[in-house]
């Protein structure tokens, strides 16, 4: 076992060693999104909340989700934490209206769609991989094996693409977005996710912008891997320009799959814009420096300036624990009384749907439909 681990380390060092060389240029708009710390602190909570477990109903809505890992007493953007149990009540709590919870049991994927009053936006959040260690190991060897539809020379990995496009996730998301827009009008859409959930968030945002013709789509992901080649990132940054990728210290996942500048279109590449959280060199302060990176997507002065060697830096962003529960598990806890809220297919995948028109609608502003550039 020890020899196997040493071999993996040696291979990883070799991969990073040959990753230096001529940099490729990725076409992108000069109008890069503006980083907003307050928005990041809000969306990281939503990304964390996507690690839910379905539990017993409440007297208010008949539906709850247990969410281990939220800080006791924290109340941010509709995610409310009680002293005795951490729960997200699927009614209007602190201005957040849940529309749908989506659980693809077959592929161990889940997420939710709702409306946040304080953001004046529809929020879509995706959970990362439950089998995190196996998934990270697999990232080292993923190949660009799928031509992205309608984008010449754009290549992605089929596994990343299919997690959103070829599961029950996509129809669930589109159904919830349609309902939310019917009720709340043409408000902004903010898509978020952590780890594999970040990759799904990117494909979701691109789907909304290209196939659904929705212009006001914004993305912020945390610890997201690379998902496509240089041609793909050029298309993506033009079609979904309001995108922020947050990376943390030595988090290994943003370094994967590996980036080889000299392999032209055969290498993975990040799209802009990265914000790198890193130490400030002070032994008295644990709060990270937030470095806003350039528009290349592969700024050598940001996360690429350090080795991606830490799995622990992947689990916590802005002091919020995102990965929770038992590593490697894909366990869904469903109370029988929740059945009336659920639609289920033959594979066991289900959507928990709460009709928002039957409840009080959260008041949001609908004066503008233009992207807010994260400000």
Short mmCIF file of N, CA and C in Angstrom, two decimals, residues 83-224:
data_model
loop_
_atom_site.label_atom_id
_atom_site.label_comp_id
_atom_site.label_asym_id
_atom_site.label_seq_id
_atom_site.Cartn_x
_atom_site.Cartn_y
_atom_site.Cartn_z
N UNK A 83 -30.32 25.35 17.56
CA UNK A 83 -29.38 24.87 18.55
C UNK A 83 -29.42 23.36 18.69
N UNK A 84 -30.60 22.75 18.57
CA UNK A 84 -30.72 21.32 18.78
C UNK A 84 -30.47 20.51 17.52
N UNK A 85 -30.87 21.02 16.37
CA UNK A 85 -30.68 20.27 15.13
C UNK A 85 -30.51 21.25 13.99
N UNK A 86 -29.66 20.90 13.04
CA UNK A 86 -29.45 21.74 11.88
C UNK A 86 -30.45 21.33 10.81
N UNK A 87 -31.38 22.22 10.46
CA UNK A 87 -32.37 21.86 9.46
C UNK A 87 -32.60 23.02 8.52
N UNK A 88 -32.99 22.67 7.33
CA UNK A 88 -33.41 23.66 6.35
C UNK A 88 -34.89 23.42 6.12
N UNK A 89 -35.72 24.30 6.59
CA UNK A 89 -37.16 24.15 6.45
C UNK A 89 -37.56 24.61 5.06
N UNK A 90 -38.29 23.76 4.36
CA UNK A 90 -38.64 24.07 2.99
C UNK A 90 -39.89 24.95 2.92
N UNK A 91 -39.88 26.04 3.63
CA UNK A 91 -40.87 27.09 3.51
C UNK A 91 -40.08 28.38 3.43
N UNK A 92 -40.76 29.51 3.40
CA UNK A 92 -40.06 30.78 3.32
C UNK A 92 -39.39 31.09 4.65
N UNK A 93 -38.10 30.88 4.74
CA UNK A 93 -37.33 31.15 5.94
C UNK A 93 -36.30 32.21 5.61
N UNK A 94 -36.34 33.32 6.33
CA UNK A 94 -35.43 34.43 6.08
C UNK A 94 -35.38 34.81 4.61
N UNK A 95 -36.52 34.72 3.94
CA UNK A 95 -36.61 35.18 2.56
C UNK A 95 -36.14 34.19 1.51
N UNK A 96 -36.05 32.89 1.83
CA UNK A 96 -35.69 31.90 0.81
C UNK A 96 -36.87 30.96 0.58
N UNK A 97 -37.29 30.85 -0.66
CA UNK A 97 -38.41 29.99 -1.03
C UNK A 97 -37.89 28.79 -1.82
N UNK A 98 -37.99 27.59 -1.24
CA UNK A 98 -37.56 26.39 -1.93
C UNK A 98 -38.60 25.98 -2.97
N UNK A 99 -38.11 25.67 -4.18
CA UNK A 99 -39.01 25.22 -5.25
C UNK A 99 -38.92 23.71 -5.41
N UNK A 100 -37.71 23.17 -5.62
CA UNK A 100 -37.54 21.74 -5.81
C UNK A 100 -36.25 21.23 -5.19
N UNK A 101 -36.31 20.01 -4.65
CA UNK A 101 -35.13 19.25 -4.26
C UNK A 101 -35.02 18.10 -5.24
N UNK A 102 -33.85 17.93 -5.85
CA UNK A 102 -33.66 16.94 -6.90
C UNK A 102 -32.65 15.91 -6.41
N UNK A 103 -33.02 14.63 -6.42
CA UNK A 103 -32.14 13.56 -5.95
C UNK A 103 -32.10 12.46 -7.01
N UNK A 104 -30.93 12.32 -7.66
CA UNK A 104 -30.70 11.24 -8.61
C UNK A 104 -29.98 10.12 -7.87
N UNK A 105 -30.75 9.17 -7.35
CA UNK A 105 -30.19 8.10 -6.54
C UNK A 105 -29.28 7.20 -7.37
N UNK A 106 -29.65 6.98 -8.61
CA UNK A 106 -28.90 6.08 -9.49
C UNK A 106 -27.45 6.55 -9.66
N UNK A 107 -27.25 7.87 -9.78
CA UNK A 107 -25.91 8.41 -9.99
C UNK A 107 -25.38 9.17 -8.77
N UNK A 108 -26.12 9.12 -7.68
CA UNK A 108 -25.71 9.76 -6.42
C UNK A 108 -25.49 11.26 -6.61
N UNK A 109 -26.48 11.93 -7.20
CA UNK A 109 -26.41 13.36 -7.46
C UNK A 109 -27.59 14.04 -6.80
N UNK A 110 -27.40 15.27 -6.35
CA UNK A 110 -28.54 16.00 -5.80
C UNK A 110 -28.28 17.50 -5.83
N UNK A 111 -29.38 18.25 -5.74
CA UNK A 111 -29.31 19.70 -5.75
C UNK A 111 -30.67 20.28 -5.44
N UNK A 112 -30.75 21.59 -5.46
CA UNK A 112 -32.04 22.24 -5.22
C UNK A 112 -32.14 23.54 -5.99
N UNK A 113 -33.39 23.99 -6.17
CA UNK A 113 -33.69 25.26 -6.83
C UNK A 113 -34.66 26.03 -5.95
N UNK A 114 -34.38 27.30 -5.74
CA UNK A 114 -35.26 28.15 -4.94
C UNK A 114 -35.06 29.60 -5.29
N UNK A 115 -35.76 30.46 -4.58
CA UNK A 115 -35.67 31.90 -4.82
C UNK A 115 -35.23 32.59 -3.54
N UNK A 116 -34.19 33.41 -3.65
CA UNK A 116 -33.63 34.14 -2.50
C UNK A 116 -34.00 35.61 -2.61
N UNK A 117 -34.73 36.11 -1.61
CA UNK A 117 -35.19 37.50 -1.64
C UNK A 117 -34.01 38.47 -1.56
N UNK A 118 -33.05 38.16 -0.68
CA UNK A 118 -31.95 39.12 -0.49
C UNK A 118 -31.03 39.20 -1.70
N UNK A 119 -31.01 38.15 -2.52
CA UNK A 119 -30.21 38.18 -3.74
C UNK A 119 -31.03 38.62 -4.95
N UNK A 120 -32.35 38.71 -4.77
CA UNK A 120 -33.24 39.03 -5.88
C UNK A 120 -32.97 38.07 -7.05
N UNK A 121 -32.88 36.77 -6.74
CA UNK A 121 -32.45 35.81 -7.75
C UNK A 121 -32.97 34.42 -7.47
N UNK A 122 -33.06 33.63 -8.55
CA UNK A 122 -33.25 32.20 -8.45
C UNK A 122 -31.89 31.58 -8.14
N UNK A 123 -31.84 30.69 -7.15
CA UNK A 123 -30.59 30.03 -6.77
C UNK A 123 -30.67 28.55 -7.12
N UNK A 124 -29.65 28.07 -7.85
CA UNK A 124 -29.53 26.66 -8.18
C UNK A 124 -28.23 26.16 -7.56
N UNK A 125 -28.30 25.11 -6.75
CA UNK A 125 -27.11 24.60 -6.06
C UNK A 125 -26.98 23.10 -6.28
N UNK A 126 -25.74 22.64 -6.53
CA UNK A 126 -25.46 21.24 -6.77
C UNK A 126 -24.48 20.70 -5.74
N UNK A 127 -24.69 19.46 -5.31
CA UNK A 127 -23.79 18.80 -4.38
C UNK A 127 -22.60 18.21 -5.13
N UNK A 128 -21.45 18.15 -4.45
CA UNK A 128 -20.28 17.49 -5.00
C UNK A 128 -20.39 15.99 -4.90
N UNK A 129 -19.33 15.31 -5.31
CA UNK A 129 -19.32 13.85 -5.29
C UNK A 129 -19.35 13.31 -3.87
N UNK A 130 -20.17 12.29 -3.64
CA UNK A 130 -20.22 11.66 -2.32
C UNK A 130 -18.99 10.78 -2.09
N UNK A 131 -18.53 10.09 -3.15
CA UNK A 131 -17.33 9.25 -3.06
C UNK A 131 -16.11 10.09 -3.44
N UNK A 132 -15.78 11.06 -2.59
CA UNK A 132 -14.83 12.11 -2.95
C UNK A 132 -13.44 11.58 -3.24
N UNK A 133 -12.93 10.64 -2.43
CA UNK A 133 -11.57 10.17 -2.62
C UNK A 133 -11.42 9.39 -3.93
N UNK A 134 -12.37 8.51 -4.21
CA UNK A 134 -12.33 7.76 -5.47
C UNK A 134 -12.48 8.70 -6.66
N UNK A 135 -13.32 9.71 -6.50
CA UNK A 135 -13.56 10.65 -7.59
C UNK A 135 -12.30 11.46 -7.89
N UNK A 136 -11.59 11.92 -6.85
CA UNK A 136 -10.36 12.69 -7.04
C UNK A 136 -9.29 11.84 -7.72
N UNK A 137 -9.15 10.60 -7.28
CA UNK A 137 -8.17 9.71 -7.91
C UNK A 137 -8.47 9.54 -9.39
N UNK A 138 -9.76 9.44 -9.73
CA UNK A 138 -10.17 9.25 -11.11
C UNK A 138 -9.88 10.50 -11.95
N UNK A 139 -9.84 11.69 -11.32
CA UNK A 139 -9.63 12.93 -12.05
C UNK A 139 -8.27 12.99 -12.74
N UNK A 140 -7.27 12.30 -12.19
CA UNK A 140 -5.94 12.34 -12.77
C UNK A 140 -5.92 11.80 -14.20
N UNK A 141 -6.85 10.90 -14.51
CA UNK A 141 -6.76 10.18 -15.78
C UNK A 141 -7.92 10.49 -16.72
N UNK A 142 -8.77 11.42 -16.40
CA UNK A 142 -9.91 11.71 -17.26
C UNK A 142 -9.44 12.31 -18.59
N UNK A 143 -10.00 11.81 -19.68
CA UNK A 143 -9.63 12.26 -21.01
C UNK A 143 -10.72 13.17 -21.60
N UNK A 144 -10.29 14.07 -22.48
CA UNK A 144 -11.23 14.88 -23.23
C UNK A 144 -11.82 14.00 -24.33
N UNK A 145 -13.02 13.48 -24.11
CA UNK A 145 -13.54 12.45 -25.00
C UNK A 145 -14.90 12.76 -25.60
N UNK A 146 -15.37 14.00 -25.45
CA UNK A 146 -16.69 14.35 -25.98
C UNK A 146 -16.65 15.73 -26.63
N UNK A 147 -17.11 15.82 -27.87
CA UNK A 147 -17.23 17.12 -28.54
C UNK A 147 -18.50 17.79 -28.03
N UNK A 148 -18.34 19.00 -27.49
CA UNK A 148 -19.51 19.69 -26.95
C UNK A 148 -20.41 20.10 -28.11
N UNK A 149 -21.70 19.78 -28.03
CA UNK A 149 -22.63 20.04 -29.14
C UNK A 149 -22.66 21.52 -29.53
N UNK A 150 -22.52 21.79 -30.83
CA UNK A 150 -22.66 23.14 -31.35
C UNK A 150 -21.46 24.03 -31.16
N UNK A 151 -20.33 23.49 -30.67
CA UNK A 151 -19.13 24.29 -30.43
C UNK A 151 -17.94 23.62 -31.11
N UNK A 152 -17.56 24.04 -32.31
CA UNK A 152 -16.45 23.42 -33.02
C UNK A 152 -15.17 23.40 -32.19
N UNK A 153 -14.52 22.25 -32.16
CA UNK A 153 -13.24 22.03 -31.48
C UNK A 153 -13.34 22.04 -29.96
N UNK A 154 -14.51 22.28 -29.42
CA UNK A 154 -14.67 22.27 -27.95
C UNK A 154 -14.82 20.84 -27.46
N UNK A 155 -13.96 20.47 -26.51
CA UNK A 155 -13.96 19.12 -25.97
C UNK A 155 -14.15 19.16 -24.45
N UNK A 156 -14.92 18.21 -23.94
CA UNK A 156 -15.13 18.06 -22.50
C UNK A 156 -15.04 16.58 -22.17
N UNK A 157 -15.06 16.27 -20.89
CA UNK A 157 -15.13 14.86 -20.51
C UNK A 157 -16.58 14.43 -20.41
N UNK A 158 -16.89 13.26 -20.97
CA UNK A 158 -18.27 12.79 -21.02
C UNK A 158 -18.88 12.63 -19.63
N UNK A 159 -18.06 12.21 -18.65
CA UNK A 159 -18.57 12.03 -17.30
C UNK A 159 -19.05 13.32 -16.68
N UNK A 160 -18.29 14.41 -16.87
CA UNK A 160 -18.70 15.72 -16.38
C UNK A 160 -20.00 16.16 -17.06
N UNK A 161 -20.00 16.03 -18.39
CA UNK A 161 -21.15 16.46 -19.18
C UNK A 161 -22.41 15.69 -18.81
N UNK A 162 -22.28 14.36 -18.71
CA UNK A 162 -23.46 13.52 -18.50
C UNK A 162 -24.06 13.68 -17.11
N UNK A 163 -23.25 14.07 -16.12
CA UNK A 163 -23.77 14.24 -14.76
C UNK A 163 -24.91 15.25 -14.71
N UNK A 164 -24.84 16.25 -15.58
CA UNK A 164 -25.93 17.22 -15.66
C UNK A 164 -26.90 16.89 -16.79
N UNK A 165 -26.36 16.61 -17.98
CA UNK A 165 -27.20 16.52 -19.18
C UNK A 165 -27.91 15.18 -19.34
N UNK A 166 -27.37 14.11 -18.78
CA UNK A 166 -27.92 12.78 -19.06
C UNK A 166 -28.43 12.09 -17.80
N UNK A 167 -28.89 12.86 -16.84
CA UNK A 167 -29.49 12.32 -15.61
C UNK A 167 -30.82 13.03 -15.37
N UNK A 168 -31.45 12.72 -14.25
CA UNK A 168 -32.72 13.38 -13.92
C UNK A 168 -32.51 14.81 -13.42
N UNK A 169 -31.25 15.21 -13.26
CA UNK A 169 -30.96 16.54 -12.72
C UNK A 169 -31.45 17.64 -13.66
N UNK A 170 -31.08 17.56 -14.94
CA UNK A 170 -31.42 18.63 -15.88
C UNK A 170 -32.93 18.88 -15.98
N UNK A 171 -33.77 17.87 -16.25
CA UNK A 171 -35.21 18.16 -16.33
C UNK A 171 -35.78 18.71 -15.03
N UNK A 172 -35.25 18.26 -13.89
CA UNK A 172 -35.72 18.80 -12.61
C UNK A 172 -35.39 20.27 -12.46
N UNK A 173 -34.17 20.64 -12.84
CA UNK A 173 -33.74 22.04 -12.75
C UNK A 173 -34.55 22.92 -13.69
N UNK A 174 -34.70 22.50 -14.93
CA UNK A 174 -35.43 23.32 -15.91
C UNK A 174 -36.89 23.49 -15.51
N UNK A 175 -37.48 22.45 -14.95
CA UNK A 175 -38.87 22.55 -14.49
C UNK A 175 -38.99 23.57 -13.37
N UNK A 176 -38.07 23.52 -12.42
CA UNK A 176 -38.12 24.45 -11.29
C UNK A 176 -37.84 25.88 -11.72
N UNK A 177 -36.90 26.08 -12.65
CA UNK A 177 -36.60 27.42 -13.15
C UNK A 177 -37.82 28.00 -13.86
N UNK A 178 -38.50 27.18 -14.64
CA UNK A 178 -39.70 27.63 -15.34
C UNK A 178 -40.76 28.09 -14.34
N UNK A 179 -40.98 27.31 -13.30
CA UNK A 179 -41.96 27.68 -12.28
C UNK A 179 -41.57 28.98 -11.59
N UNK A 180 -40.30 29.09 -11.22
CA UNK A 180 -39.83 30.28 -10.51
C UNK A 180 -39.98 31.53 -11.36
N UNK A 181 -39.65 31.42 -12.65
CA UNK A 181 -39.74 32.60 -13.52
C UNK A 181 -41.20 32.98 -13.77
N UNK A 182 -42.09 31.99 -13.79
CA UNK A 182 -43.52 32.31 -13.94
C UNK A 182 -44.03 33.09 -12.75
N UNK A 183 -43.53 32.78 -11.55
CA UNK A 183 -43.99 33.42 -10.33
C UNK A 183 -43.28 34.73 -10.03
N UNK A 184 -41.98 34.79 -10.32
CA UNK A 184 -41.16 35.94 -9.89
C UNK A 184 -40.67 36.82 -11.03
N UNK A 185 -40.94 36.43 -12.25
CA UNK A 185 -40.54 37.25 -13.38
C UNK A 185 -39.10 36.98 -13.81
N UNK A 186 -38.57 37.90 -14.60
CA UNK A 186 -37.26 37.72 -15.21
C UNK A 186 -36.15 38.20 -14.27
N UNK A 187 -36.03 37.56 -13.12
CA UNK A 187 -34.97 37.90 -12.18
C UNK A 187 -33.71 37.11 -12.51
N UNK A 188 -32.60 37.52 -11.92
CA UNK A 188 -31.33 36.85 -12.18
C UNK A 188 -31.35 35.39 -11.71
N UNK A 189 -30.48 34.60 -12.30
CA UNK A 189 -30.28 33.21 -11.88
C UNK A 189 -28.83 33.06 -11.42
N UNK A 190 -28.62 32.54 -10.21
CA UNK A 190 -27.29 32.30 -9.68
C UNK A 190 -27.12 30.81 -9.47
N UNK A 191 -26.06 30.26 -10.08
CA UNK A 191 -25.81 28.83 -10.04
C UNK A 191 -24.52 28.59 -9.25
N UNK A 192 -24.56 27.65 -8.33
CA UNK A 192 -23.40 27.40 -7.48
C UNK A 192 -23.24 25.90 -7.22
N UNK A 193 -22.06 25.54 -6.75
CA UNK A 193 -21.80 24.16 -6.41
C UNK A 193 -20.35 24.02 -5.97
N UNK A 194 -20.07 22.93 -5.30
CA UNK A 194 -18.73 22.65 -4.80
C UNK A 194 -18.20 21.37 -5.43
N UNK A 195 -16.92 21.37 -5.82
CA UNK A 195 -16.28 20.18 -6.34
C UNK A 195 -16.98 19.73 -7.63
N UNK A 196 -17.42 18.48 -7.70
CA UNK A 196 -18.16 18.02 -8.87
C UNK A 196 -19.43 18.84 -9.07
N UNK A 197 -20.01 19.32 -7.96
CA UNK A 197 -21.17 20.20 -8.05
C UNK A 197 -20.86 21.49 -8.78
N UNK A 198 -19.60 21.95 -8.69
CA UNK A 198 -19.18 23.13 -9.44
C UNK A 198 -19.14 22.87 -10.93
N UNK A 199 -18.67 21.67 -11.31
CA UNK A 199 -18.67 21.30 -12.72
C UNK A 199 -20.09 21.24 -13.25
N UNK A 200 -21.00 20.67 -12.47
CA UNK A 200 -22.40 20.60 -12.88
C UNK A 200 -23.01 22.00 -12.99
N UNK A 201 -22.62 22.89 -12.08
CA UNK A 201 -23.12 24.26 -12.11
C UNK A 201 -22.71 24.95 -13.41
N UNK A 202 -21.47 24.72 -13.86
CA UNK A 202 -21.00 25.34 -15.09
C UNK A 202 -21.80 24.83 -16.30
N UNK A 203 -22.01 23.52 -16.37
CA UNK A 203 -22.78 22.97 -17.49
C UNK A 203 -24.24 23.43 -17.43
N UNK A 204 -24.78 23.56 -16.24
CA UNK A 204 -26.15 24.06 -16.08
C UNK A 204 -26.26 25.50 -16.58
N UNK A 205 -25.33 26.34 -16.17
CA UNK A 205 -25.36 27.75 -16.58
C UNK A 205 -25.24 27.88 -18.10
N UNK A 206 -24.37 27.07 -18.70
CA UNK A 206 -24.21 27.10 -20.15
C UNK A 206 -25.49 26.64 -20.84
N UNK A 207 -26.13 25.64 -20.29
CA UNK A 207 -27.40 25.15 -20.82
C UNK A 207 -28.47 26.23 -20.76
N UNK A 208 -28.55 26.92 -19.63
CA UNK A 208 -29.54 27.99 -19.49
C UNK A 208 -29.29 29.12 -20.47
N UNK A 209 -28.01 29.48 -20.66
CA UNK A 209 -27.67 30.60 -21.54
C UNK A 209 -27.86 30.25 -23.01
N UNK A 210 -27.45 29.04 -23.42
CA UNK A 210 -27.45 28.67 -24.83
C UNK A 210 -28.79 28.06 -25.25
N UNK A 211 -29.24 27.05 -24.54
CA UNK A 211 -30.42 26.31 -24.97
C UNK A 211 -31.73 26.92 -24.49
N UNK A 212 -31.70 27.58 -23.33
CA UNK A 212 -32.92 28.20 -22.80
C UNK A 212 -32.98 29.70 -23.09
N UNK A 213 -31.90 30.24 -23.68
CA UNK A 213 -31.84 31.65 -24.09
C UNK A 213 -32.05 32.61 -22.91
N UNK A 214 -31.53 32.24 -21.76
CA UNK A 214 -31.61 33.10 -20.58
C UNK A 214 -30.30 33.89 -20.46
N UNK A 215 -30.39 35.19 -20.43
CA UNK A 215 -29.19 36.04 -20.47
C UNK A 215 -28.63 36.37 -19.09
N UNK A 216 -29.49 36.44 -18.09
CA UNK A 216 -29.07 36.93 -16.77
C UNK A 216 -28.64 35.78 -15.85
N UNK A 217 -27.64 35.02 -16.29
CA UNK A 217 -27.14 33.87 -15.53
C UNK A 217 -25.78 34.19 -14.94
N UNK A 218 -25.62 33.94 -13.65
CA UNK A 218 -24.35 34.16 -12.96
C UNK A 218 -23.92 32.86 -12.28
N UNK A 219 -22.62 32.66 -12.18
CA UNK A 219 -22.08 31.42 -11.62
C UNK A 219 -21.00 31.75 -10.59
N UNK A 220 -21.03 31.03 -9.47
CA UNK A 220 -19.92 31.05 -8.52
C UNK A 220 -19.74 29.64 -7.99
N UNK A 221 -18.58 29.06 -8.25
CA UNK A 221 -18.30 27.69 -7.80
C UNK A 221 -17.15 27.69 -6.81
N UNK A 222 -17.01 26.57 -6.09
CA UNK A 222 -16.00 26.43 -5.05
C UNK A 222 -15.27 25.09 -5.24
N UNK A 223 -13.94 25.16 -5.41
CA UNK A 223 -13.17 23.94 -5.56
C UNK A 223 -13.54 23.13 -6.78
N UNK A 224 -13.80 23.80 -7.90
CA UNK A 224 -14.25 23.14 -9.12
C UNK A 224 -13.06 22.58 -9.90
#
